[in-house]
Tab-separated table of N, CA and C in Angstrom:
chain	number	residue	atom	x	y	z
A	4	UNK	N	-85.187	71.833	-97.965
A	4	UNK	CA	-86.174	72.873	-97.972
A	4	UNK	C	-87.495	72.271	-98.412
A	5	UNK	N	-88.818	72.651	-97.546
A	5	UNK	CA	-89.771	72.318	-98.578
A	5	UNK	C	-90.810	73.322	-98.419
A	6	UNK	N	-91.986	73.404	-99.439
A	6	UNK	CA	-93.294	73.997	-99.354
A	6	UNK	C	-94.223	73.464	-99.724
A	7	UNK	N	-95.380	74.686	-98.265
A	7	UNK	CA	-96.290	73.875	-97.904
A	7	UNK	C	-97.986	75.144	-97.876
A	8	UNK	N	-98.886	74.496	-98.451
A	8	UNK	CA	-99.802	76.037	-98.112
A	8	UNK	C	-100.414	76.008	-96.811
A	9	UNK	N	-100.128	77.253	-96.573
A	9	UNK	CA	-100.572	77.446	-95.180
A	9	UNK	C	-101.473	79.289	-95.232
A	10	UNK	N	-102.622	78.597	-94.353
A	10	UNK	CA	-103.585	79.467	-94.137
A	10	UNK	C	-103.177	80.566	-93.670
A	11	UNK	N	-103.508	81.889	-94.207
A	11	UNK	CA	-103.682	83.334	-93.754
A	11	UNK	C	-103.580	83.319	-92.222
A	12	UNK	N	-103.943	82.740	-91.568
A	12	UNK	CA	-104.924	82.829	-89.967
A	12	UNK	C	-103.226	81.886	-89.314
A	13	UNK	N	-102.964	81.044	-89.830
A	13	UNK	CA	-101.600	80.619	-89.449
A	13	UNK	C	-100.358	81.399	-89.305
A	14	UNK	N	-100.786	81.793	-90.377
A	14	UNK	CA	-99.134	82.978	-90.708
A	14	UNK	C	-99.455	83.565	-88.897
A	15	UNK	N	-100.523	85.024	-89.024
A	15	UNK	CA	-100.422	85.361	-87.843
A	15	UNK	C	-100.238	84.866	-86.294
A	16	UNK	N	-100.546	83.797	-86.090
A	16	UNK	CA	-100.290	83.182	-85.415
A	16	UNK	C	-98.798	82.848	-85.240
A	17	UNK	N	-97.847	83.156	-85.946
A	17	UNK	CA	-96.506	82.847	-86.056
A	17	UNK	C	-95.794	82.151	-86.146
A	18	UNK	N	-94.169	82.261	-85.982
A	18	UNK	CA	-93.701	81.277	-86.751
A	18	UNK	C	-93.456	79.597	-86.282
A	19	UNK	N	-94.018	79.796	-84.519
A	19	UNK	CA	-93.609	78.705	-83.799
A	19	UNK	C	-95.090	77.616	-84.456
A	20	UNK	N	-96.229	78.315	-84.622
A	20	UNK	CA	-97.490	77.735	-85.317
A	20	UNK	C	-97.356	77.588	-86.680
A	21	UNK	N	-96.783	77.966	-87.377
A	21	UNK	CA	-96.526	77.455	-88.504
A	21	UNK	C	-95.328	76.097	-88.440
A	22	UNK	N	-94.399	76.100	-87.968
A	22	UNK	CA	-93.121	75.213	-87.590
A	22	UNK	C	-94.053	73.434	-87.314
A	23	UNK	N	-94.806	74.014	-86.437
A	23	UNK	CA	-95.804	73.151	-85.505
A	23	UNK	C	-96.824	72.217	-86.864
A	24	UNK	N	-97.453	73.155	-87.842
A	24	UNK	CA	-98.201	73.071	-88.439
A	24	UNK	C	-97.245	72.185	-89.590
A	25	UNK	N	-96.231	72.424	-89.659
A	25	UNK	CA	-95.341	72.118	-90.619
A	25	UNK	C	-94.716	70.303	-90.419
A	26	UNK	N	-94.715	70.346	-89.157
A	26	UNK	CA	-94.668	69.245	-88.718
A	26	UNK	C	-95.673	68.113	-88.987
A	27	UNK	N	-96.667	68.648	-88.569
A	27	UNK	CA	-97.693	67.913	-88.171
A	27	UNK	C	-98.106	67.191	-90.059
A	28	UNK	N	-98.206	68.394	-90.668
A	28	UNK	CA	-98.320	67.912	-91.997
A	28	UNK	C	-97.366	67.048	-93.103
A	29	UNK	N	-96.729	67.301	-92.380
A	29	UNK	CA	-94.827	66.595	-93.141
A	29	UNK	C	-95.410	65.096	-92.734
A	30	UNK	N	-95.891	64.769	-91.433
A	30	UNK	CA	-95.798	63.794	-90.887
A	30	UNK	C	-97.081	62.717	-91.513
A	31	UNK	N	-98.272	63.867	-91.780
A	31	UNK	CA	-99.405	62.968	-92.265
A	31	UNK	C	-98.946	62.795	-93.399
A	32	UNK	N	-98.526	63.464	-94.547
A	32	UNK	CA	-97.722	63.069	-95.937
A	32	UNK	C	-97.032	61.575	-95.245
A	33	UNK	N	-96.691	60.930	-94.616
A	33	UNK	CA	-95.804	59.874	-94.579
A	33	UNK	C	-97.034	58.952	-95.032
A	34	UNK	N	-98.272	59.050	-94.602
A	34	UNK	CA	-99.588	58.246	-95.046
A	34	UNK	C	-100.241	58.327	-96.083
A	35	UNK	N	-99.967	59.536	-97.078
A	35	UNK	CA	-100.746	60.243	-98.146
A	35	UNK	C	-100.022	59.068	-99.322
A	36	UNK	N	-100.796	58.788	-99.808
A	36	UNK	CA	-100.254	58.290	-101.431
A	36	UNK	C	-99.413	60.200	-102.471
A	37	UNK	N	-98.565	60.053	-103.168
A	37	UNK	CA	-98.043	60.335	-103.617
A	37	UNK	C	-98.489	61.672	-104.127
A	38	UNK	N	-99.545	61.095	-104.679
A	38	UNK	CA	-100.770	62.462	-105.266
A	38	UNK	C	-101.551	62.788	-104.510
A	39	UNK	N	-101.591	63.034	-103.262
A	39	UNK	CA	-102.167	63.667	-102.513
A	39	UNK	C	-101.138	64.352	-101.149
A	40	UNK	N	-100.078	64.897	-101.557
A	40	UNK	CA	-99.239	65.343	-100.402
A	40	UNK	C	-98.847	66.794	-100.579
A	41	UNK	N	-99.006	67.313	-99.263
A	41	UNK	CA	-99.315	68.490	-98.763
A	41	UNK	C	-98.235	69.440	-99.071
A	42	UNK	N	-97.103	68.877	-98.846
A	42	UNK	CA	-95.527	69.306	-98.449
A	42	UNK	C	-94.961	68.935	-100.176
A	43	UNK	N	-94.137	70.015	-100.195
A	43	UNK	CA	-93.365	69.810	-101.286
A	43	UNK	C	-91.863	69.667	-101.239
A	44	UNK	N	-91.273	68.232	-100.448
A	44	UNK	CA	-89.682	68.892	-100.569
A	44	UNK	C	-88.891	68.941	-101.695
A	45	UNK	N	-88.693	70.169	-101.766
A	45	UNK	CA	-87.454	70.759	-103.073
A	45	UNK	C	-86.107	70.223	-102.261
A	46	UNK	N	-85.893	70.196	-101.117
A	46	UNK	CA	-84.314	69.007	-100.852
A	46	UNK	C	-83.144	70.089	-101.286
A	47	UNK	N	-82.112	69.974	-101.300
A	47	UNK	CA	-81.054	70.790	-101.634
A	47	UNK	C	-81.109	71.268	-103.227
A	48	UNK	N	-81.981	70.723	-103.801
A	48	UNK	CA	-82.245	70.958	-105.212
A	48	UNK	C	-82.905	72.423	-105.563
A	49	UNK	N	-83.261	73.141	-104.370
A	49	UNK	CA	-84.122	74.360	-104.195
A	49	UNK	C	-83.191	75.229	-105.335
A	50	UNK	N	-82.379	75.423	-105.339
A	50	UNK	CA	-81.377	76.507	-105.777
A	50	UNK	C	-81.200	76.192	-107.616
A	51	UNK	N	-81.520	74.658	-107.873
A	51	UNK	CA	-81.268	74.505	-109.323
A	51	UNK	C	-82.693	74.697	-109.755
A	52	UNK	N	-83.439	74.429	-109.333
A	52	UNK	CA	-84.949	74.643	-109.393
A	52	UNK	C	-85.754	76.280	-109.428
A	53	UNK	N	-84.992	77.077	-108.405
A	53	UNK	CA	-85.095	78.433	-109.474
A	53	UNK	C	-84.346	78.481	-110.564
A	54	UNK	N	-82.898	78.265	-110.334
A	54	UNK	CA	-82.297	78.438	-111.790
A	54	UNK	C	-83.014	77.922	-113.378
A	55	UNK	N	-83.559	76.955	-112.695
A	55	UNK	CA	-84.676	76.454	-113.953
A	55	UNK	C	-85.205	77.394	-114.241
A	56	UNK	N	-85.828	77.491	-113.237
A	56	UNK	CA	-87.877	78.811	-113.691
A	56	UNK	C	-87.107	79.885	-114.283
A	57	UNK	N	-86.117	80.227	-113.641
A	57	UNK	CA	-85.128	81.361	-114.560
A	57	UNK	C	-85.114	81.109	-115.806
A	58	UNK	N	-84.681	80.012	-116.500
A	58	UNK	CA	-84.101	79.906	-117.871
A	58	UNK	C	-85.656	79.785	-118.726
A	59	UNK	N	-86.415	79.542	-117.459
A	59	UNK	CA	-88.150	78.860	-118.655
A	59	UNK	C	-88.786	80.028	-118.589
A	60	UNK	N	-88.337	81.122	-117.677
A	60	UNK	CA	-89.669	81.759	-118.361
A	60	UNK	C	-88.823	83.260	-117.962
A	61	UNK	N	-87.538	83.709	-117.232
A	61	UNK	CA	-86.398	84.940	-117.401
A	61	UNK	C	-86.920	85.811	-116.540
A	62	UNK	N	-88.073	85.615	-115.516
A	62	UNK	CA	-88.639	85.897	-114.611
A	62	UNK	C	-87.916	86.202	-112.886
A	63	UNK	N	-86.756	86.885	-113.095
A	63	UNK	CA	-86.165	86.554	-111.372
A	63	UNK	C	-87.151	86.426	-110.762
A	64	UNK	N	-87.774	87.651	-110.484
A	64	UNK	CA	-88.438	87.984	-108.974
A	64	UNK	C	-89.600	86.863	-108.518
A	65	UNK	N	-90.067	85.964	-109.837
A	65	UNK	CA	-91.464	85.133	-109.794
A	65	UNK	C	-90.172	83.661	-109.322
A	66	UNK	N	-89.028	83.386	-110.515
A	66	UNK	CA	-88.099	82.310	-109.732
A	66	UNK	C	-87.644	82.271	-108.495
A	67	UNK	N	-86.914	83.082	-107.722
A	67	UNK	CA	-87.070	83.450	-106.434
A	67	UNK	C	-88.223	83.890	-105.797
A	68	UNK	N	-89.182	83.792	-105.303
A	68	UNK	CA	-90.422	83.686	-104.672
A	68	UNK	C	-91.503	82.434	-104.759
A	69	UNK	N	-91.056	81.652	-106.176
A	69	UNK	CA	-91.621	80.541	-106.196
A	69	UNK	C	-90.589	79.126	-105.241
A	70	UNK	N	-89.562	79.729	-105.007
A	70	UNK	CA	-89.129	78.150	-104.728
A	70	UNK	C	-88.451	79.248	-102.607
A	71	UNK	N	-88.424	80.445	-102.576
A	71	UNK	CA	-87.775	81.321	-101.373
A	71	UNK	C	-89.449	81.909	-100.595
A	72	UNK	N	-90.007	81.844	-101.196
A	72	UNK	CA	-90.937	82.932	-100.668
A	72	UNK	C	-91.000	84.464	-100.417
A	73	UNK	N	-91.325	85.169	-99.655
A	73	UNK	CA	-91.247	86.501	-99.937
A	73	UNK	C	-90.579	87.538	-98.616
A	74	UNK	N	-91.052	86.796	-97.973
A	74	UNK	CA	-90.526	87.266	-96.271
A	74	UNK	C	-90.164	86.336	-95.471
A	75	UNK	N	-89.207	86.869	-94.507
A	75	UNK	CA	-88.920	85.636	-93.067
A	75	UNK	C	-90.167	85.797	-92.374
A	76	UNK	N	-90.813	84.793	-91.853
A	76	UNK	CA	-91.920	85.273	-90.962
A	76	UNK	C	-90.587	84.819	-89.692
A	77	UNK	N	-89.869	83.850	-89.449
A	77	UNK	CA	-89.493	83.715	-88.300
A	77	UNK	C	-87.680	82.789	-88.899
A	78	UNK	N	-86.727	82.590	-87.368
A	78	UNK	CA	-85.606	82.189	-87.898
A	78	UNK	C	-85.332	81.612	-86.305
A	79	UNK	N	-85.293	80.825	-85.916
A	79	UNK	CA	-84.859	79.920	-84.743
A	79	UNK	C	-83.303	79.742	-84.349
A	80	UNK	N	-82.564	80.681	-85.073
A	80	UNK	CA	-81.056	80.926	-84.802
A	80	UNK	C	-80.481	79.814	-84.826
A	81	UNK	N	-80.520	78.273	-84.941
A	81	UNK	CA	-80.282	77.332	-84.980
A	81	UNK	C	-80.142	76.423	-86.367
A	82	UNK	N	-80.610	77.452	-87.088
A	82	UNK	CA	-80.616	76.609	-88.409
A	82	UNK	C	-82.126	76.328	-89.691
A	83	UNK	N	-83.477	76.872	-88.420
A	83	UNK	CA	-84.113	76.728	-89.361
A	83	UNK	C	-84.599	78.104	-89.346
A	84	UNK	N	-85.362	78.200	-90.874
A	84	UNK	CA	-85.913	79.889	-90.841
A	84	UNK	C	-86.769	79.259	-91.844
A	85	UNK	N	-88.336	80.386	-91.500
A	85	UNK	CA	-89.389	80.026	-92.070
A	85	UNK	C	-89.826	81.545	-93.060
A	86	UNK	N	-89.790	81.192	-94.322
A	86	UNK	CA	-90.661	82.207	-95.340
A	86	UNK	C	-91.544	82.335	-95.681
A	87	UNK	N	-92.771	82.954	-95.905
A	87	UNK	CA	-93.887	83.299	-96.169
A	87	UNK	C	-94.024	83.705	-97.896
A	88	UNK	N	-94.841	83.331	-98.529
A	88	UNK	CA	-95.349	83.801	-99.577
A	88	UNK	C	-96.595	84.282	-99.830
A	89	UNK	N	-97.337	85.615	-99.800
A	89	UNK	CA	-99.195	86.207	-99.743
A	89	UNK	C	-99.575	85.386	-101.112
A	90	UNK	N	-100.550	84.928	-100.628
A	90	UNK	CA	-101.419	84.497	-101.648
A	90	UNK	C	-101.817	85.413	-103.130
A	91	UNK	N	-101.042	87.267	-103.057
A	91	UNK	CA	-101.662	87.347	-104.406
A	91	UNK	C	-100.525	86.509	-105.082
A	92	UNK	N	-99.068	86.967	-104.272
A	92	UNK	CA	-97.969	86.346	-105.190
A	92	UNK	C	-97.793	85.125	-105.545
A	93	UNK	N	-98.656	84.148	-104.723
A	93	UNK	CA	-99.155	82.684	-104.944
A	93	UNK	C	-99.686	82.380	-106.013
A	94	UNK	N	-100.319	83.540	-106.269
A	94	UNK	CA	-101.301	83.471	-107.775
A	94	UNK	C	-100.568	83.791	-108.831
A	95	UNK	N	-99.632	84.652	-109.084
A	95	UNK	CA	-98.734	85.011	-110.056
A	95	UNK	C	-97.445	83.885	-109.891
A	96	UNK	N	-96.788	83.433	-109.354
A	96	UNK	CA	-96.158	82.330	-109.075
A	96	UNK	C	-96.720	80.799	-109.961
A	97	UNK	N	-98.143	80.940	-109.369
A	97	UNK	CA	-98.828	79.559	-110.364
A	97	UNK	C	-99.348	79.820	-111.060
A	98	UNK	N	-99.480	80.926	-111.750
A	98	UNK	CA	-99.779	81.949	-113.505
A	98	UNK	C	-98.133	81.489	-113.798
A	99	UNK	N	-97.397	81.997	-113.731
A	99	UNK	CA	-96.146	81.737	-114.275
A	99	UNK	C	-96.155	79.782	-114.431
A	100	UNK	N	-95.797	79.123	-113.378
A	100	UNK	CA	-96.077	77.720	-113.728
A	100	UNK	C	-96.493	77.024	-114.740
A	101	UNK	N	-97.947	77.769	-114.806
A	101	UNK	CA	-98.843	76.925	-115.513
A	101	UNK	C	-98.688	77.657	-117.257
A	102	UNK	N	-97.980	78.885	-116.941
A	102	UNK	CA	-97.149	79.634	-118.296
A	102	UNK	C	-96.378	78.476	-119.271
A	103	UNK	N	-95.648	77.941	-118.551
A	103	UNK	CA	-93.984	77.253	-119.132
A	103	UNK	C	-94.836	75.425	-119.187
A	104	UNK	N	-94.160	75.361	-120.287
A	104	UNK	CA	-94.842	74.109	-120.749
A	104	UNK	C	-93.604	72.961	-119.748
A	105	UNK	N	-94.168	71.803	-119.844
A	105	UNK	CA	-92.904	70.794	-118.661
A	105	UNK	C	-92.237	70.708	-119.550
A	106	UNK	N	-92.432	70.352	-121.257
A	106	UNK	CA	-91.144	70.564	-121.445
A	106	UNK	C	-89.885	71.408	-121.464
A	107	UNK	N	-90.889	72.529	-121.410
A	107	UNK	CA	-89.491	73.549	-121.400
A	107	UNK	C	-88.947	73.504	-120.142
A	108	UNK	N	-89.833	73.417	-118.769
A	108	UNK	CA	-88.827	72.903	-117.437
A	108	UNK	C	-88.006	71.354	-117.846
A	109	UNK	N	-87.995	70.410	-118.650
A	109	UNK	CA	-87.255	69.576	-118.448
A	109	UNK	C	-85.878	69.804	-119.706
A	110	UNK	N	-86.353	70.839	-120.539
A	110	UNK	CA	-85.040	71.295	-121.367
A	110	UNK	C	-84.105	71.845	-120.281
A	111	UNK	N	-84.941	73.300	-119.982
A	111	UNK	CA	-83.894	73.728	-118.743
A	111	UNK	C	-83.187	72.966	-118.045
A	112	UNK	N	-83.938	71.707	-117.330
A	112	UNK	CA	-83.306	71.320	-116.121
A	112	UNK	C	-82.278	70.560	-116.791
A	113	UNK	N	-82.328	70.229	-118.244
A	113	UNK	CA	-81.106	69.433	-118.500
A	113	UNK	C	-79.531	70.430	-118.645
A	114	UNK	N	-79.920	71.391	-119.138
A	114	UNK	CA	-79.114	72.852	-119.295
A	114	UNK	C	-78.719	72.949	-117.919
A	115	UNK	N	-79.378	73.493	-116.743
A	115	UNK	CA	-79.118	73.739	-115.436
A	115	UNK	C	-78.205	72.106	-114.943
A	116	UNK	N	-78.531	71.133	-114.791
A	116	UNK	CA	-77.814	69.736	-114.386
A	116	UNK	C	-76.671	69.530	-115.242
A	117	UNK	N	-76.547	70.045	-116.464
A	117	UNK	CA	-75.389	69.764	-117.109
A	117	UNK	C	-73.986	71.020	-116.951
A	118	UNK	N	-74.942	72.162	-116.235
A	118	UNK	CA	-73.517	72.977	-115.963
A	118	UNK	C	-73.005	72.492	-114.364
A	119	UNK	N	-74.036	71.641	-113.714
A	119	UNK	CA	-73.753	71.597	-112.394
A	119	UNK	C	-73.005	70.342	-112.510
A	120	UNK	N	-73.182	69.275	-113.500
A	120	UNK	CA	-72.159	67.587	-113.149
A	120	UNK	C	-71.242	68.140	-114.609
A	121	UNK	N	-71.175	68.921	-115.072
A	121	UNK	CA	-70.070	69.244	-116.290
A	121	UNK	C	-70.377	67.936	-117.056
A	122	UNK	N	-71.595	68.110	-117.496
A	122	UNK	CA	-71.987	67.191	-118.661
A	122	UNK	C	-72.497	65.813	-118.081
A	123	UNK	N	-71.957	65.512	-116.775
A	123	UNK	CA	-72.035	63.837	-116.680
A	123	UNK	C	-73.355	63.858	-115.796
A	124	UNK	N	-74.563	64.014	-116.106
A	124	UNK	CA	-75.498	63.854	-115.700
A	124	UNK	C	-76.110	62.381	-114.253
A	125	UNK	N	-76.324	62.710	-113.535
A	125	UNK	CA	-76.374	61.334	-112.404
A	125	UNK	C	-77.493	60.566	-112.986
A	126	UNK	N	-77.677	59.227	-113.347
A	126	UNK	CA	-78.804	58.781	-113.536
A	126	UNK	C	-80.262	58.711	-112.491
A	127	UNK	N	-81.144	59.090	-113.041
A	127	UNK	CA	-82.530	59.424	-112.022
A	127	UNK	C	-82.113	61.044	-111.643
A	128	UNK	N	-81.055	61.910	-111.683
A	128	UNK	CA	-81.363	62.509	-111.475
A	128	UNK	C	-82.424	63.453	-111.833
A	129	UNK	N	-81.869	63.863	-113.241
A	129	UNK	CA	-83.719	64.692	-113.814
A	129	UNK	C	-84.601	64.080	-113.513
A	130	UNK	N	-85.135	62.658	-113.573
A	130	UNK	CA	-86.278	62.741	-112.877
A	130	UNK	C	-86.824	62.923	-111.761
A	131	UNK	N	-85.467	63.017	-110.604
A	131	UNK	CA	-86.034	63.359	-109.478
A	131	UNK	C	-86.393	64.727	-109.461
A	132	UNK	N	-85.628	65.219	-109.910
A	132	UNK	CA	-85.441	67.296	-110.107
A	132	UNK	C	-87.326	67.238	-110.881
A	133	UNK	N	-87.549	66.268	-111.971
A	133	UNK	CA	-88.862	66.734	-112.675
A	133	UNK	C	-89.724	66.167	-111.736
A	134	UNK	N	-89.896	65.309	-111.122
A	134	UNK	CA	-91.131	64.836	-109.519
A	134	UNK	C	-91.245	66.330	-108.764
A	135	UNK	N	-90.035	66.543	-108.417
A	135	UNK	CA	-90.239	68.041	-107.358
A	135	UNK	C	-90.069	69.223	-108.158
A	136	UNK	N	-90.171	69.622	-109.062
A	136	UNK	CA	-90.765	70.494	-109.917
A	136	UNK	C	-92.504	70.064	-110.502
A	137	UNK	N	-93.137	68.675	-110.407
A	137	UNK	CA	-94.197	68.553	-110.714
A	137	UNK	C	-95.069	68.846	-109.301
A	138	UNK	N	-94.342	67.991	-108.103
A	138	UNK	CA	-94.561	68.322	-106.919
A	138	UNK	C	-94.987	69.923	-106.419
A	139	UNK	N	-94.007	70.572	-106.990
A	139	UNK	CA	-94.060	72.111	-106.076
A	139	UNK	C	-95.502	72.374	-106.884
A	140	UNK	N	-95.636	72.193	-108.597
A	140	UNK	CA	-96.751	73.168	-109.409
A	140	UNK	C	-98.015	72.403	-108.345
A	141	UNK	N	-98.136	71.128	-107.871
A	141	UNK	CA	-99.208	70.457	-107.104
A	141	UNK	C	-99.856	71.453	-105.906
A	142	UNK	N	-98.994	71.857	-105.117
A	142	UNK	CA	-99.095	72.463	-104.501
A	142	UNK	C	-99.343	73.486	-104.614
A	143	UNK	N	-98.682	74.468	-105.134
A	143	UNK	CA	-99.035	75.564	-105.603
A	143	UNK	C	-100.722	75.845	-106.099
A	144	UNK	N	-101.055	74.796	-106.662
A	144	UNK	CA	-102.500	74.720	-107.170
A	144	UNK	C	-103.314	74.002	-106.269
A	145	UNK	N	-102.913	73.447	-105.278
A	145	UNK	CA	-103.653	73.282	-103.863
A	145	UNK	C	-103.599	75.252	-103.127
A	146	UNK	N	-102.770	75.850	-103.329
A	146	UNK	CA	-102.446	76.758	-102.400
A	146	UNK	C	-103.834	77.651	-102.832
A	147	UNK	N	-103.472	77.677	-104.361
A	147	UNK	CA	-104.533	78.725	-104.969
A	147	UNK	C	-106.514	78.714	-104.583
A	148	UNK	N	-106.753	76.910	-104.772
A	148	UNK	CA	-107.928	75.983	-104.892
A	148	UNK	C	-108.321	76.734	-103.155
A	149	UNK	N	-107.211	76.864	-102.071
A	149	UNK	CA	-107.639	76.779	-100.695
A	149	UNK	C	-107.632	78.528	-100.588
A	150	UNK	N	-106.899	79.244	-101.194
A	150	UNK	CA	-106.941	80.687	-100.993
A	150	UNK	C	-105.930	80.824	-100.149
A	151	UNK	N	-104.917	79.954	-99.934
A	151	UNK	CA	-103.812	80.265	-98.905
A	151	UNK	C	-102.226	80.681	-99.428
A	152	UNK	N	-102.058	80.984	-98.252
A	152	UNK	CA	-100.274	81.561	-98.212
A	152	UNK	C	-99.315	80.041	-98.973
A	153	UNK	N	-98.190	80.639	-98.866
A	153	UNK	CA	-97.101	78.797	-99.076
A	153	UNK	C	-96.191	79.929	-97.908
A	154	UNK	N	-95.814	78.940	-97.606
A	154	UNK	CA	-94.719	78.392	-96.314
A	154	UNK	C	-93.587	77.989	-97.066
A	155	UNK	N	-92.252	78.667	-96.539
A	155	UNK	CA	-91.150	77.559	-97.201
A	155	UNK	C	-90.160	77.360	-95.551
A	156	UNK	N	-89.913	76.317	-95.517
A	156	UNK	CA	-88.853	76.098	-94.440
A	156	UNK	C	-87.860	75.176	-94.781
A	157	UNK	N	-87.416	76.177	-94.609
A	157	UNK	CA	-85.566	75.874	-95.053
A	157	UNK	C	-84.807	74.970	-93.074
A	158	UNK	N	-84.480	73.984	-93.112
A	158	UNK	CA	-83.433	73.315	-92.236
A	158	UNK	C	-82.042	73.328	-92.248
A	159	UNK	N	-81.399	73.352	-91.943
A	159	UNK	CA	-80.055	73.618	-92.053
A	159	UNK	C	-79.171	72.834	-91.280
């Protein structure tokens, strides 16, 4: 899964222009240095990564919408489906973020990773889980800076 901000004027345009748009940007990230990339993939990790925002700040509806978005704009019956998030909820999403200190996302994520390996933690894993939790707040604060939607597209 990843997210990406995408302009108001895109959304309408739909979901085959966003897909398109999604591409195109996934692809220039292959050139971007690290701190400057567009796309946020959360990777199969999407699901422990709300469970985090859950435990940091007890927020469902802001944990699910920060890492799901808010609506299907579209679903290609094949496996991928694209979600939309409006920019006010973009703004309350990265109000919440910028709420929860990293450490308390990296307490959580040790809490959340330790009920998921039953204690035996993978090495690098938290830090990969804390890159794409630093990753998504990046974005998110690109989303806000541009006045735009986030995009999430889920592959399957």
């Amino acid at each position: 899964m990843a997210a990406f901000p995408v302009a108001p004027g895109d959304v309408q345009s739909g979901f085959q222009f966003v897909l398109t748009k999604f591409g195109s940007v996934e692809e220039a990230d292959l050139e971007r240095s690290e701190d400057e990339w567009e796309v946020c993939d959360l990777g199969e990790e999407w699901d422990i990564i709300r469970q985090v925002f859950l435990l940091a700040g007890g927020a469902d509806d802001i944990s699910d919408m920060a890492v799901e978005g808010d609506y299907v704009l579209g679903d290609d019956g094949a496996g991928t489906v694209c979600t939309i998030l409006d920019y006010v909820d973009v703004l309350r999403v990265r109000d919440f973020l910028g709420s929860v200190s990293h450490e308390s996302f990296l307490t959580h994520a040790v809490t959340v990773a330790s009920r998921l390996f039953s204690g035996e933690i993978p090495e690098g894993y938290l830090s990969d889980l804390d890159a794409r939790i630093s990753s998504l707040c990046v974005v998110y604060d690109r989303a806000v800076v541009s006045r735009e939607n986030m995009a999430f597209v889920f592959q399957g």
